Tab-separated table of C-alpha atoms in Angstrom:
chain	number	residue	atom	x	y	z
Z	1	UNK	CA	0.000	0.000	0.000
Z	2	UNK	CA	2.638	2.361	-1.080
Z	3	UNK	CA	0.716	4.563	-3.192
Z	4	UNK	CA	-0.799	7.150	-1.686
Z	5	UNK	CA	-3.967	8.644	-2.356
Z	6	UNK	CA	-5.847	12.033	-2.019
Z	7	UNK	CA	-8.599	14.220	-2.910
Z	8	UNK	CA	-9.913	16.588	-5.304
Z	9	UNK	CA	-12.908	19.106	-5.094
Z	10	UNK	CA	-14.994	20.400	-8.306
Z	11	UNK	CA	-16.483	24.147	-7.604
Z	12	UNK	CA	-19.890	24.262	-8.914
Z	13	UNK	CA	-21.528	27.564	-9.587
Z	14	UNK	CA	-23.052	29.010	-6.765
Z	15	UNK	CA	-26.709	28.799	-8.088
Z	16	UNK	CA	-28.800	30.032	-5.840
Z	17	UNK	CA	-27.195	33.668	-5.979
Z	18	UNK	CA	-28.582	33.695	-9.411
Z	19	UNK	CA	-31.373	36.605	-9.937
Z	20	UNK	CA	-34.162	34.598	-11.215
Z	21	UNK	CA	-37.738	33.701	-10.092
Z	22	UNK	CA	-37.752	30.290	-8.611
Z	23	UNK	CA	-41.172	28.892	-8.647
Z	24	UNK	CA	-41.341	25.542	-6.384
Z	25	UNK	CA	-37.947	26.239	-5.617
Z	26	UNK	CA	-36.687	24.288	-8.789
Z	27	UNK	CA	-33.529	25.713	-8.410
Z	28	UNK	CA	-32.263	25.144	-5.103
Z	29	UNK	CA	-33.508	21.911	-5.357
Z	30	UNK	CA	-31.401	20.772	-8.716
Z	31	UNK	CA	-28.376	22.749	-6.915
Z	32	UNK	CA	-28.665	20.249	-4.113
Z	33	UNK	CA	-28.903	17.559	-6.236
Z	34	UNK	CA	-25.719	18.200	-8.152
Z	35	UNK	CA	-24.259	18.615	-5.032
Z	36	UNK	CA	-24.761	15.085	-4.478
Z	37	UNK	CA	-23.322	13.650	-7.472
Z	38	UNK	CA	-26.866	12.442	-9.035
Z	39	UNK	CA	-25.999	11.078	-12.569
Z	40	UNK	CA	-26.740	14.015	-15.039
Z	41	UNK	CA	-29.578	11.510	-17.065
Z	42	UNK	CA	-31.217	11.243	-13.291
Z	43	UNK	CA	-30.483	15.049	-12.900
Z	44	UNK	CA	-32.493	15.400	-16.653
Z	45	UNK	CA	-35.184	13.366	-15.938
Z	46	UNK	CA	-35.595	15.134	-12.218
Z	47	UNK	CA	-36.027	18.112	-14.307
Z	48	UNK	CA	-38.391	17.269	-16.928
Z	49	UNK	CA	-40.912	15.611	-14.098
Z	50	UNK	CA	-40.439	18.790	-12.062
Z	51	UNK	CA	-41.570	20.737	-14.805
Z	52	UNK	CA	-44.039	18.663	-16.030
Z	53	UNK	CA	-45.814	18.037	-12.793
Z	54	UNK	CA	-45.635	21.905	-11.845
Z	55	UNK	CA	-47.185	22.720	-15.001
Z	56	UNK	CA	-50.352	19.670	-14.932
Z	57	UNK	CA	-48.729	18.466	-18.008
Z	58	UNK	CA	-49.256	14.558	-19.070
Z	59	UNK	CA	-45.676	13.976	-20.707
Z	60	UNK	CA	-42.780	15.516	-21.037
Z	61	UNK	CA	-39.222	15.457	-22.823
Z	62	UNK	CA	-36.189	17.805	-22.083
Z	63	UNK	CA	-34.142	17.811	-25.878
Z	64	UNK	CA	-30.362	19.063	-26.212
Z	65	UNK	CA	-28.633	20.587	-28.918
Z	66	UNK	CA	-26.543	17.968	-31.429
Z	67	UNK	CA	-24.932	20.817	-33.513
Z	68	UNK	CA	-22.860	19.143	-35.654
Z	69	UNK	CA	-26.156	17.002	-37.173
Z	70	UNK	CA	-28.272	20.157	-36.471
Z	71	UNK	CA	-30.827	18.572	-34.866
Z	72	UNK	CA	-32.801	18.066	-31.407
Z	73	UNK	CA	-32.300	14.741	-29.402
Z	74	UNK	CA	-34.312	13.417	-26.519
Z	75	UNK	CA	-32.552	12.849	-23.288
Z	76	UNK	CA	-35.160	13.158	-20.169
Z	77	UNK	CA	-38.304	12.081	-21.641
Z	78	UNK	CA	-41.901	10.034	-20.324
Z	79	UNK	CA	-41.375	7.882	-23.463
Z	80	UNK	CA	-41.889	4.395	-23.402
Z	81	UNK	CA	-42.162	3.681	-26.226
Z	82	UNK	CA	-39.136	5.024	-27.661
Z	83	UNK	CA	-35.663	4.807	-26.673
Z	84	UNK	CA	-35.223	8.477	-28.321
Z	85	UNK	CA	-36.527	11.253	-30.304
Z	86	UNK	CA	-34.403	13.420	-33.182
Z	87	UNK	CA	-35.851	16.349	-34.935
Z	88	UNK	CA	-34.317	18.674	-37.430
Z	89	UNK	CA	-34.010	22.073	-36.975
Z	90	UNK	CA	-37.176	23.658	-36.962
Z	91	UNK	CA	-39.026	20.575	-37.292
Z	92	UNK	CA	-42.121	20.023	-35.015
Z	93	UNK	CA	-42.803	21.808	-32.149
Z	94	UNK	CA	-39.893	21.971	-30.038
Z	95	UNK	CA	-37.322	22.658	-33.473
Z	96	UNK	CA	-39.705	25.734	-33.821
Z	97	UNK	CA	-38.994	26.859	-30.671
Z	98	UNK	CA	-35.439	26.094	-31.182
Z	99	UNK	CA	-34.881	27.963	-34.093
Z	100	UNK	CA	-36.985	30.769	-33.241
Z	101	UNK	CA	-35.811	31.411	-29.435
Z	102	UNK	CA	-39.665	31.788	-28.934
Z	103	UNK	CA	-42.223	29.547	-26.676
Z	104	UNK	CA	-44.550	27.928	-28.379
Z	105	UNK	CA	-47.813	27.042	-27.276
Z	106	UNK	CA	-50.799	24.971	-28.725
Z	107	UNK	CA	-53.946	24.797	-27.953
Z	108	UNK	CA	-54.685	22.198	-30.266
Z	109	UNK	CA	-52.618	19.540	-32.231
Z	110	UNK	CA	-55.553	19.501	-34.576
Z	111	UNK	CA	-55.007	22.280	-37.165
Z	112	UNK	CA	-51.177	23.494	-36.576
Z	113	UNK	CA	-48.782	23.029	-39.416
Z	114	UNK	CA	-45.683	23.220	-36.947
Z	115	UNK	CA	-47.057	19.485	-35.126
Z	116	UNK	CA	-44.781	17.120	-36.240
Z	117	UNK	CA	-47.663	14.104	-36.194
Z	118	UNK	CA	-44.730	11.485	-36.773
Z	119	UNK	CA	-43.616	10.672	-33.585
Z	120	UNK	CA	-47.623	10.154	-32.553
Z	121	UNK	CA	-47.699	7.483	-35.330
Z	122	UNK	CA	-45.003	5.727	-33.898
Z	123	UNK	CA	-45.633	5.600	-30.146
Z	124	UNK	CA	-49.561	5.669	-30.625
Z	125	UNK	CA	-49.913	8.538	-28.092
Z	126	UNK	CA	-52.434	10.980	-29.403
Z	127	UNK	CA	-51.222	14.910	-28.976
Z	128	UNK	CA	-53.929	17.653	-28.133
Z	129	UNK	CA	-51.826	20.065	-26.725
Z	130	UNK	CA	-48.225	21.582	-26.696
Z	131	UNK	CA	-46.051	23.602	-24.701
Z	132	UNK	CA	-42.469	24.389	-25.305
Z	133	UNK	CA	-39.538	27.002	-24.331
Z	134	UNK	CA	-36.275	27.072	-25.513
Z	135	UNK	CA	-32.861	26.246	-22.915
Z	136	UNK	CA	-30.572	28.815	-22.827
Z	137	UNK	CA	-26.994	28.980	-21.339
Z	138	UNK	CA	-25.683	32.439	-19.303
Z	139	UNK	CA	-24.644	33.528	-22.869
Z	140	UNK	CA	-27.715	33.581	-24.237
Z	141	UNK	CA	-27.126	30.630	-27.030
Z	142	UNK	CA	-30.294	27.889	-27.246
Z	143	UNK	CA	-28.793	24.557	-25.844
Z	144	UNK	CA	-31.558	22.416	-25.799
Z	145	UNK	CA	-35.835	22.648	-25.546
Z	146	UNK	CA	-38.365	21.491	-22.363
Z	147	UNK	CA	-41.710	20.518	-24.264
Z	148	UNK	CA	-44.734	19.081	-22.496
Z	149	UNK	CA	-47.481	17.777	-23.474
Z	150	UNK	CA	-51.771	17.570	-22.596
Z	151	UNK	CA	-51.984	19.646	-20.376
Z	152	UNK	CA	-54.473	17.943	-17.740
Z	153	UNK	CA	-58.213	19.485	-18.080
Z	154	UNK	CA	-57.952	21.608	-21.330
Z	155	UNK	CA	-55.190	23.924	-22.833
Z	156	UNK	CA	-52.284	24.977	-21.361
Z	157	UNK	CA	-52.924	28.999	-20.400
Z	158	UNK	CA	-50.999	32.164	-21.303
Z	159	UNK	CA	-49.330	32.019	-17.909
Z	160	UNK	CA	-48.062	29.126	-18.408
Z	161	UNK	CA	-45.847	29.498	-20.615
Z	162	UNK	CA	-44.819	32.918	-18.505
Z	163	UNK	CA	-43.681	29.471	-15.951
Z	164	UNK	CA	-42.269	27.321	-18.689
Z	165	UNK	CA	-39.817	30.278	-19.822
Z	166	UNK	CA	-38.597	30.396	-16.420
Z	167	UNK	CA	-38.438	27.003	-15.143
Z	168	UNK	CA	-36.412	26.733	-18.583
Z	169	UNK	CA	-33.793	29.177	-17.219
Z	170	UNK	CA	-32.994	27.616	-14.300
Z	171	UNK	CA	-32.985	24.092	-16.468
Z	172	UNK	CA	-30.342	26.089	-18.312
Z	173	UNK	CA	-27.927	27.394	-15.038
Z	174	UNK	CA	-28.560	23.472	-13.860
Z	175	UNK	CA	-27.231	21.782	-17.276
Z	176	UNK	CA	-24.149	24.647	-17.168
Z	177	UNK	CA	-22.890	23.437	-14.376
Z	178	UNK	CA	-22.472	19.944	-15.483
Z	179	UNK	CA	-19.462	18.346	-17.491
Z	180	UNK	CA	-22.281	17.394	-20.265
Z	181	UNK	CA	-22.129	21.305	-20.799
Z	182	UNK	CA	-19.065	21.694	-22.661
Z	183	UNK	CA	-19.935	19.127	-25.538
Z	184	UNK	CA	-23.138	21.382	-25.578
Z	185	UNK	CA	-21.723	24.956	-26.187
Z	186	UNK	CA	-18.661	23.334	-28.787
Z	187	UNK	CA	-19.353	24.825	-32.268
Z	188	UNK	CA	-18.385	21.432	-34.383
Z	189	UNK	CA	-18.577	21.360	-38.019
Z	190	UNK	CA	-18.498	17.698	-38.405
Z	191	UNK	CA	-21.460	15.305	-38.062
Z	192	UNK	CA	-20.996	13.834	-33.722
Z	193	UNK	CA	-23.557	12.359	-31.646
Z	194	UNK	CA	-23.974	13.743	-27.956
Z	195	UNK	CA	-21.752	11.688	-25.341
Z	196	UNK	CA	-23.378	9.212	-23.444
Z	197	UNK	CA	-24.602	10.570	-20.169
Z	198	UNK	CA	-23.618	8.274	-16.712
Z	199	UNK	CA	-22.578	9.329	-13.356
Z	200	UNK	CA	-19.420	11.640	-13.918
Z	201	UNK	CA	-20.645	15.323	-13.675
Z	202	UNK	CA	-18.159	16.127	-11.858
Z	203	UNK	CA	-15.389	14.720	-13.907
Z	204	UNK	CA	-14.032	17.026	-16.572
Z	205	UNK	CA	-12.110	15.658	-19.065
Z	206	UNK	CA	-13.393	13.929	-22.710
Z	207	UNK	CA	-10.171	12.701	-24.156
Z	208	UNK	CA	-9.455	8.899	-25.040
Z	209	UNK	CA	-8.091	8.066	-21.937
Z	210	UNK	CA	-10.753	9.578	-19.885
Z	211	UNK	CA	-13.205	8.141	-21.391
Z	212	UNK	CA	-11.700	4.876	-20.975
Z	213	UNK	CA	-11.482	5.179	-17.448
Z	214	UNK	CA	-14.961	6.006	-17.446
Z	215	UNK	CA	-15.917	2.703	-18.869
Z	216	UNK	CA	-13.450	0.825	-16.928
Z	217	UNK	CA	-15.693	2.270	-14.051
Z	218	UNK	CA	-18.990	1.396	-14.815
Z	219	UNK	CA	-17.583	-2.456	-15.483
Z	220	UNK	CA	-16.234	-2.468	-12.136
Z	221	UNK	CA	-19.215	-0.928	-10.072
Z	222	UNK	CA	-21.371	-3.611	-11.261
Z	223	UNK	CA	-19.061	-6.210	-9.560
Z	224	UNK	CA	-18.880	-6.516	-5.271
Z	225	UNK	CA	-14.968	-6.461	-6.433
Z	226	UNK	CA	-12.410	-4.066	-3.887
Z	227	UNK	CA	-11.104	-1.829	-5.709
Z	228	UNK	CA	-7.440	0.137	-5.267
Z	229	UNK	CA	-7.555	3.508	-6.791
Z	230	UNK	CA	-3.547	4.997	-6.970
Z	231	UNK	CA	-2.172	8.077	-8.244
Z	232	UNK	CA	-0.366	11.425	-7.682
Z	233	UNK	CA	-2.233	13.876	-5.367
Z	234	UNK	CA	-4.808	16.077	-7.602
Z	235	UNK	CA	-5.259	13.820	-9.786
Z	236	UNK	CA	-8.920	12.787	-8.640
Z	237	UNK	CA	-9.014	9.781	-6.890
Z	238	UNK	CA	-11.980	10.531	-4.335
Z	239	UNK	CA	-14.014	11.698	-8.021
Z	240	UNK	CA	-13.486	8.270	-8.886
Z	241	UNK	CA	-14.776	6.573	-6.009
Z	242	UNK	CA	-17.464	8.377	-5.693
Z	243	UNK	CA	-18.130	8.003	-9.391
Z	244	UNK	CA	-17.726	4.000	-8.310
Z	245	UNK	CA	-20.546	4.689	-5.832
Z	246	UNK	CA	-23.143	6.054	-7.673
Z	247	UNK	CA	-22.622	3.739	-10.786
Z	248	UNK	CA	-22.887	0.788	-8.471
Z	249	UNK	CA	-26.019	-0.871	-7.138
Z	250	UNK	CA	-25.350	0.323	-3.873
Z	251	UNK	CA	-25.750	4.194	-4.760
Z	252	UNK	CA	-29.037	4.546	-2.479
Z	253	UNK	CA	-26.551	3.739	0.671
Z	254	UNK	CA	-24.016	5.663	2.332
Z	255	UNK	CA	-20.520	6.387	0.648
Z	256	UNK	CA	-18.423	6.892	3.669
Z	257	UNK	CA	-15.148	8.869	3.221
Z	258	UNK	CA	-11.878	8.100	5.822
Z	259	UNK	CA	-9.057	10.377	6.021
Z	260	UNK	CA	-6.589	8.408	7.499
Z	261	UNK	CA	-3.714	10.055	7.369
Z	262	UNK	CA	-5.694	12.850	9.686
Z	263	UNK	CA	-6.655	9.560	12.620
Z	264	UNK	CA	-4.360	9.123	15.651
Z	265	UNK	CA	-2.654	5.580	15.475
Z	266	UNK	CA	-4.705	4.961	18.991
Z	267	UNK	CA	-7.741	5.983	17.574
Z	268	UNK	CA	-8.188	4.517	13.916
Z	269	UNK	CA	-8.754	0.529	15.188
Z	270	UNK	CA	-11.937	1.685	16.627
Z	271	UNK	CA	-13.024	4.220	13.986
Z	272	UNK	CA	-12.631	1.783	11.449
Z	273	UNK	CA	-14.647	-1.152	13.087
Z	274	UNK	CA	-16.078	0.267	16.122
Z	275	UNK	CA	-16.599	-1.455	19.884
Z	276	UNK	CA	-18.682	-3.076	21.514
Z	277	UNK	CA	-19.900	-2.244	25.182
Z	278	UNK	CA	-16.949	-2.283	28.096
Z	279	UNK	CA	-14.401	-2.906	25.617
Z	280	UNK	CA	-12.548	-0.083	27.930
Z	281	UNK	CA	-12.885	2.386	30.074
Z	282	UNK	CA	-15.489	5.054	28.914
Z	283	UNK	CA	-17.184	2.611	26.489
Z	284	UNK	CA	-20.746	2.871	27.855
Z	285	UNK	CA	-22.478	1.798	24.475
Z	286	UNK	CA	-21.648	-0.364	21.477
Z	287	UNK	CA	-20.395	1.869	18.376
Z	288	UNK	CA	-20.449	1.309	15.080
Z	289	UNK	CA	-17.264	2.248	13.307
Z	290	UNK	CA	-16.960	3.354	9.358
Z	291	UNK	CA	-17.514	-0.256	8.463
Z	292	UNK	CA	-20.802	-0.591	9.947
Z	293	UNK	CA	-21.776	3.468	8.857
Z	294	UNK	CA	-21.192	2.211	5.094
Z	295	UNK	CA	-23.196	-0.944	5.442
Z	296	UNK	CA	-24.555	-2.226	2.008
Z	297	UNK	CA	-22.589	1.423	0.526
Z	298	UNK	CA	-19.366	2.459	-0.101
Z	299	UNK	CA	-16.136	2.701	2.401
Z	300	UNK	CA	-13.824	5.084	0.896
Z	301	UNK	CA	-9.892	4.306	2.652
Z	302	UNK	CA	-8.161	7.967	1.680
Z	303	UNK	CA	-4.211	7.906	2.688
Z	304	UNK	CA	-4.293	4.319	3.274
Z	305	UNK	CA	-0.721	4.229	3.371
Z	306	UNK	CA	-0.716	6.663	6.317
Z	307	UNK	CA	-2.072	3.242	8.975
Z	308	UNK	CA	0.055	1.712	11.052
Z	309	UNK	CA	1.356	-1.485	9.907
Z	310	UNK	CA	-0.685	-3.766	12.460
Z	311	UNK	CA	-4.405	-2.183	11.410
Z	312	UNK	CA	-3.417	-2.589	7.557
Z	313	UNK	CA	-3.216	-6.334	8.803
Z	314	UNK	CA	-6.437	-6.250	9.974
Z	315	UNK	CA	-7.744	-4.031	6.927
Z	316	UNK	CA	-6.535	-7.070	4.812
Z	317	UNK	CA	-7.807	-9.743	6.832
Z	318	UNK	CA	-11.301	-7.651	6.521
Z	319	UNK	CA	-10.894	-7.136	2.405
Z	320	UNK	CA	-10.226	-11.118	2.147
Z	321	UNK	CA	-12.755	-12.286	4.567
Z	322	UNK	CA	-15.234	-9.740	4.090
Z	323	UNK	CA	-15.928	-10.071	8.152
Z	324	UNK	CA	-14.536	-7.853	10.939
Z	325	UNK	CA	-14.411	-7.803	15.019
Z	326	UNK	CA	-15.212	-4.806	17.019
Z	327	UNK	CA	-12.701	-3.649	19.805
């Protein structure tokens, strides 16, 4: 256990501070979410259901921006039935509103030459009425479009859209603050396809090797396999393991960090696996240790290298047999 390991943060834009209505509290609530290192499709679809059950809407689909194919493609979407949606620019309702910059809302399916029926045909969901605003980044530029669809009891009203527009905003401060952003705002000439979104927002980096990491990742969260993350300090080893976490099945329990480099030799035994009652003077109660905090989670070991020789026996011992003793 030579290598040593460390940490890295990511600063995320302070969100709240933004001046913008924030009906429901949208905003804070997607701020805490990235916050927590929620995959950005989970962040997507968090969004598109917020919106879509603020505004009494029956479906709803959040598109981004491919600009090198010039077109519209579904990412956060209540579509069964498909596994995606692509429109051209300016095709249907939601490329209107993407190449205008405008909102666009219809009362009625029925009679408006900007309904792109096709997509009906295919999933067999019948379309009375639309709603859709454009996504914009802090610059202005359209990165993607929120549409929804039936509204529930009749017609979606004037003020409505008024909420779209700005629940669209704040979609738009939320996406910019994600590493799906960049790939977003890049003016490519050439034909690409959006990356595939997963649990690494707050990973930057799209190059070959990256990206291989990233899939070496996902393999290994799958698997109940220990895994040893090395490398020079800075270079984002906690990002990892948390991005281990939250690809794993275990992502709904705790991911439990240890520094423990920053644990007195005397101390770390019964941080690590806790005691049980009269185990010494002072011990009044049982206590669950890190072990027993990250129960069916994730036990992140930071500075590993930094325990004494005679717990890194033990540590073993526990990796191996996949059991450990309280003090």
């Amino acid at each position: 256990m030579s290598e040593r390991t460390s940490t890295v943060g990511s600063t995320l834009p302070y969100l709240s501070a933004v001046a913008v209505d924030d009906p429901g509290g949208l905003l804070l609530e997607l701020a805490a979410l990235l916050r927590r290192e929620i995959a950005i499709d989970e962040l997507l679809q968090r969004i598109v259901e917020r919106m879509r059950t603020s505004l009494s809407a029956d479906r709803g689909t959040l598109y981004l921006v491919d600009r090198g194919r010039k077109e519209l493609v579904s990412k956060a979407a209540d579509l069964p039935e498909l596994s995606e949606i692509r429109l051209g620019w300016g095709q249907g309702v939601a490329g209107h509103a993407a190449r205008t910059g405008q909102v666009v809302n219809v009362p009625t399916s029925d009679d408006d030459q900007r309904f792109f029926a096709d997509v009906d045909r295919q999933t067999g969901y019948r379309t009375a009425s639309i709603l859709a605003a454009p996504i914009r980044n802090g610059e202005g530029a359209i990165i993607g479009v929120v549409q929804l669809l039936n509204k529930r009891g009749g017609h979606f009203p004037a003020e409505d859209s008024d909420r779209l527009a700005t629940l669209a905003i704040q979609a738009g401060l939320v996406i910019e603050a994600t590493t799906l952003y960049p790939d977003l705002a890049a003016d490519r000439r050439e034909p690409s396809v959006l990356p595939p979104l997963g649990q690494f927002h707050r990973i930057i980096g799209t190059s070959p090797p990256m990206r291989a990491v990233g899939q070496l990742v996902q393999r290994v969260a799958a698997t109940q396999a220990t895994v040893l993350l090395r490398g020079e300090s800075g270079t984002g080893k906690e990002l990892f393991a948390r991005a281990l976490h939250v690809n794993s099945p275990r992502s709904s329990s705790p991911f439990v960090k240890v520094d423990c480099a920053s644990l007195p030799d005397a101390l770390i035994e019964n941080e690590l696996f806790g005691h049980e009652r009269g185990a010494f003077t002072g011990a009044d109660a049982a206590y669950g240790g890190r072990f027993d905090q990250a129960r069916g989670g994730t036990l992140f070991l930071d500075e590993i290298a930094e325990m004494p020789v005679g717990v890194q026996a033990k540590l073993l011992r526990v990796l191996q047999d996949r059991e450990f003793d309280r003090v």
